[in-house]
Each structure stands twice: as C-alpha cells, then as structure tokens.
CSV table of N, CA and C in Angstrom, one decimal:
chain,number,residue,atom,x,y,z
A,1,UNK,N,-30.5,16.9,-14.3
A,1,UNK,CA,-30.0,15.6,-13.3
A,1,UNK,C,-31.5,14.4,-13.3
A,2,UNK,N,-31.9,14.4,-12.7
A,2,UNK,CA,-33.1,13.8,-12.2
A,2,UNK,C,-34.0,13.0,-13.7
A,3,UNK,N,-33.6,14.3,-14.6
A,3,UNK,CA,-34.3,13.8,-16.3
A,3,UNK,C,-33.9,12.4,-16.5
A,4,UNK,N,-31.9,12.7,-16.5
A,4,UNK,CA,-31.1,11.7,-17.1
A,4,UNK,C,-31.2,10.3,-16.1
A,5,UNK,N,-31.1,10.6,-14.9
A,5,UNK,CA,-31.2,8.9,-14.1
A,5,UNK,C,-32.8,8.2,-14.3
A,6,UNK,N,-34.0,9.0,-14.8
A,6,UNK,CA,-35.4,8.5,-15.2
A,6,UNK,C,-35.1,8.0,-15.9
A,7,UNK,N,-34.8,8.4,-17.2
A,7,UNK,CA,-33.9,7.8,-18.7
A,7,UNK,C,-33.3,6.6,-18.3
A,8,UNK,N,-32.6,6.7,-17.5
A,8,UNK,CA,-31.6,5.1,-17.7
A,8,UNK,C,-32.4,4.2,-16.9
A,9,UNK,N,-32.9,4.9,-15.7
A,9,UNK,CA,-33.4,3.4,-15.2
A,9,UNK,C,-34.8,3.2,-15.6
A,10,UNK,N,-35.5,3.7,-16.9
A,10,UNK,CA,-36.6,3.1,-17.4
A,10,UNK,C,-36.2,2.3,-18.2
A,11,UNK,N,-35.1,2.5,-19.2
A,11,UNK,CA,-35.0,2.0,-20.4
A,11,UNK,C,-33.6,1.6,-20.6
A,12,UNK,N,-32.5,0.8,-19.4
A,12,UNK,CA,-31.6,0.4,-19.5
A,12,UNK,C,-31.0,-0.5,-20.8
A,13,UNK,N,-29.9,0.0,-21.1
A,13,UNK,CA,-29.3,-0.8,-22.7
A,13,UNK,C,-28.9,-2.2,-22.4
A,14,UNK,N,-29.4,-2.8,-23.5
A,14,UNK,CA,-29.7,-4.3,-23.3
A,14,UNK,C,-28.3,-5.0,-22.9
A,15,UNK,N,-27.0,-4.5,-22.8
A,15,UNK,CA,-25.8,-5.1,-22.1
A,15,UNK,C,-25.8,-4.9,-20.9
A,16,UNK,N,-26.7,-4.3,-20.1
A,16,UNK,CA,-26.6,-3.9,-19.0
A,16,UNK,C,-27.3,-4.5,-18.3
A,17,UNK,N,-28.2,-5.3,-19.0
A,17,UNK,CA,-29.3,-6.4,-18.3
A,17,UNK,C,-28.7,-7.7,-17.9
A,18,UNK,N,-27.6,-8.0,-19.0
A,18,UNK,CA,-26.3,-9.2,-18.4
A,18,UNK,C,-25.9,-8.9,-17.4
A,19,UNK,N,-26.3,-9.5,-16.4
A,19,UNK,CA,-25.6,-9.2,-15.1
A,19,UNK,C,-23.9,-10.1,-14.9
A,20,UNK,N,-23.8,-11.3,-15.5
A,20,UNK,CA,-22.3,-11.7,-16.0
A,20,UNK,C,-21.2,-10.7,-16.5
A,21,UNK,N,-21.8,-10.2,-17.4
A,21,UNK,CA,-21.1,-9.2,-18.5
A,21,UNK,C,-21.0,-7.7,-17.2
A,22,UNK,N,-21.7,-7.3,-17.1
A,22,UNK,CA,-21.3,-5.9,-15.5
A,22,UNK,C,-20.2,-6.2,-15.0
A,23,UNK,N,-20.8,-8.0,-14.0
A,23,UNK,CA,-19.7,-7.9,-13.0
A,23,UNK,C,-18.6,-8.2,-13.6
A,24,UNK,N,-18.2,-8.3,-14.8
A,24,UNK,CA,-17.2,-8.8,-15.3
A,24,UNK,C,-16.4,-7.7,-15.9
A,25,UNK,N,-16.8,-6.8,-16.3
A,25,UNK,CA,-16.4,-5.5,-16.5
A,25,UNK,C,-16.1,-4.8,-15.6
A,26,UNK,N,-16.9,-5.3,-14.4
A,26,UNK,CA,-16.4,-4.6,-13.3
A,26,UNK,C,-15.5,-5.3,-12.7
A,27,UNK,N,-15.0,-6.7,-12.7
A,27,UNK,CA,-14.1,-7.3,-11.8
A,27,UNK,C,-12.7,-6.7,-12.5
A,28,UNK,N,-12.5,-7.0,-14.1
A,28,UNK,CA,-11.4,-6.4,-14.9
A,28,UNK,C,-11.1,-5.2,-14.6
A,29,UNK,N,-11.6,-4.0,-14.9
A,29,UNK,CA,-11.3,-2.8,-14.2
A,29,UNK,C,-11.0,-2.7,-12.7
A,30,UNK,N,-11.1,-3.6,-12.0
A,30,UNK,CA,-10.7,-3.8,-10.5
A,30,UNK,C,-9.7,-4.3,-10.5
A,31,UNK,N,-9.1,-5.3,-11.2
A,31,UNK,CA,-7.8,-5.7,-11.5
A,31,UNK,C,-6.9,-4.7,-12.1
A,32,UNK,N,-7.8,-4.5,-13.3
A,32,UNK,CA,-6.2,-3.5,-13.7
A,32,UNK,C,-6.0,-2.2,-13.1
A,33,UNK,N,-7.2,-1.5,-12.2
A,33,UNK,CA,-6.9,-0.6,-11.0
A,33,UNK,C,-5.9,-0.7,-10.0
A,34,UNK,N,-6.4,-2.2,-9.8
A,34,UNK,CA,-5.0,-2.7,-8.5
A,34,UNK,C,-3.2,-2.6,-9.3
A,35,UNK,N,-3.3,-3.1,-10.7
A,35,UNK,CA,-2.3,-3.3,-11.3
A,35,UNK,C,-1.6,-2.1,-11.4
A,36,UNK,N,-1.9,-1.1,-11.8
A,36,UNK,CA,-1.5,0.3,-12.3
A,36,UNK,C,-1.1,0.6,-10.6
A,37,UNK,N,-1.7,0.7,-9.8
A,37,UNK,CA,-1.6,0.9,-8.4
A,37,UNK,C,-0.3,0.2,-8.1
A,38,UNK,N,0.3,-1.0,-8.2
A,38,UNK,CA,1.4,-1.2,-8.0
A,38,UNK,C,2.4,-1.0,-8.5
A,39,UNK,N,2.2,-1.0,-10.3
A,39,UNK,CA,2.9,-0.6,-10.8
A,39,UNK,C,3.5,0.7,-10.5
A,40,UNK,N,2.7,1.5,-10.4
A,40,UNK,CA,3.2,3.3,-9.5
A,40,UNK,C,3.8,3.1,-8.7
A,41,UNK,N,4.0,2.2,-7.8
A,41,UNK,CA,4.7,1.8,-6.6
A,41,UNK,C,6.0,1.3,-6.5
A,42,UNK,N,6.1,0.3,-7.6
A,42,UNK,CA,7.3,-0.1,-7.8
A,42,UNK,C,8.2,1.2,-9.3
A,43,UNK,N,7.7,2.1,-10.0
A,43,UNK,CA,8.4,2.9,-10.6
A,43,UNK,C,8.7,3.8,-9.2
A,44,UNK,N,7.8,4.6,-8.0
A,44,UNK,CA,8.3,5.1,-7.0
A,44,UNK,C,9.6,5.0,-6.7
A,45,UNK,N,9.6,3.7,-6.3
A,45,UNK,CA,10.5,3.1,-5.8
A,45,UNK,C,11.9,3.1,-6.1
A,46,UNK,N,12.1,3.6,-7.7
A,46,UNK,CA,12.9,3.2,-8.1
A,46,UNK,C,13.7,5.0,-8.7
A,47,UNK,N,12.6,5.6,-7.9
A,47,UNK,CA,12.7,7.3,-8.4
A,47,UNK,C,14.2,7.7,-7.7
A,48,UNK,N,15.0,8.9,-7.9
A,48,UNK,CA,15.9,9.4,-7.5
A,48,UNK,C,15.9,9.4,-6.0
A,49,UNK,N,16.7,9.5,-5.2
A,49,UNK,CA,16.0,9.9,-3.4
A,49,UNK,C,15.7,11.5,-3.3
A,50,UNK,N,15.9,11.3,-2.1
A,50,UNK,CA,15.4,13.3,-2.3
A,50,UNK,C,16.5,14.2,-1.9
A,51,UNK,N,17.7,13.6,-1.0
A,51,UNK,CA,18.7,14.6,-1.5
A,51,UNK,C,19.4,15.1,-3.0
A,52,UNK,N,18.6,14.4,-4.0
A,52,UNK,CA,19.4,14.7,-5.6
A,52,UNK,C,18.2,16.1,-5.9
A,53,UNK,N,18.5,17.0,-5.9
A,53,UNK,CA,18.2,17.9,-6.9
A,53,UNK,C,17.9,18.0,-8.6
A,54,UNK,N,16.6,18.2,-8.7
A,54,UNK,CA,16.2,18.5,-10.5
A,54,UNK,C,16.9,19.5,-10.9
A,55,UNK,N,17.3,19.6,-12.4
A,55,UNK,CA,18.0,20.5,-13.0
A,55,UNK,C,17.3,21.7,-12.9
A,56,UNK,N,17.5,22.7,-13.5
A,56,UNK,CA,16.6,23.9,-13.3
A,56,UNK,C,16.0,23.7,-14.9
A,57,UNK,N,14.6,24.3,-14.7
A,57,UNK,CA,13.9,24.0,-16.0
A,57,UNK,C,14.7,24.8,-17.4
A,58,UNK,N,15.4,26.3,-16.4
A,58,UNK,CA,15.8,27.1,-17.6
A,58,UNK,C,16.9,26.6,-18.5
A,59,UNK,N,17.9,25.8,-17.3
A,59,UNK,CA,19.1,25.1,-18.2
A,59,UNK,C,18.6,23.9,-19.4
A,60,UNK,N,17.8,23.3,-18.9
A,60,UNK,CA,17.3,21.9,-19.4
A,60,UNK,C,17.0,23.0,-20.8
A,61,UNK,N,15.8,24.1,-20.8
A,61,UNK,CA,15.7,24.5,-21.9
A,61,UNK,C,16.7,25.2,-23.0
A,62,UNK,N,17.5,25.4,-22.3
A,62,UNK,CA,18.9,26.3,-23.2
A,62,UNK,C,19.5,25.5,-23.3
A,63,UNK,N,19.9,24.3,-22.7
A,63,UNK,CA,20.9,23.3,-23.3
A,63,UNK,C,19.9,22.4,-24.5
A,64,UNK,N,19.1,22.6,-24.7
A,64,UNK,CA,18.1,21.8,-26.1
A,64,UNK,C,18.5,22.6,-27.4
A,65,UNK,N,18.7,23.9,-26.8
A,65,UNK,CA,18.9,24.5,-28.2
A,65,UNK,C,19.9,24.9,-29.3
A,66,UNK,N,21.0,24.3,-28.2
A,66,UNK,CA,22.5,24.1,-29.2
A,66,UNK,C,22.6,23.5,-30.4
A,67,UNK,N,23.4,24.2,-31.4
A,67,UNK,CA,23.8,23.6,-32.5
A,67,UNK,C,25.6,23.2,-32.8
C-alpha cells in the first residue's frame, strides 16, 4: 500500500493539480449524494404500512408459471 501511496503523491495526474476541477467534482458528488438521500427518503415514505404482510416468495414463483 505504501508503494502506491508514494507513487501517487510523487507523480499526481495532471487533472489532480487543477484544484478548481477537483473541488467542483467533489461538490457535484456531494450534491448528487444528498439528492439521492432525499429521493430515497421520499420513496420510503410511500412504502406500504408495516401491518401489510408481503406475499410469500413461493406463491409469487408459482403464480408466474401459469399458462
């Protein structure tokens, strides 16, 4: 692991030297992450109530093979 770390710090790629690009990508990833978190919460809010039991897997599998 130390060899890889030393190589990366000794010769960083050219795009990594552009701090505006690096921070822009970091900011975009943070915004996308927050958006996905809020979307997941919205989808979870529309989930069925805890009192409703899901159908058994065996019943779903059998129902899919009828012709």
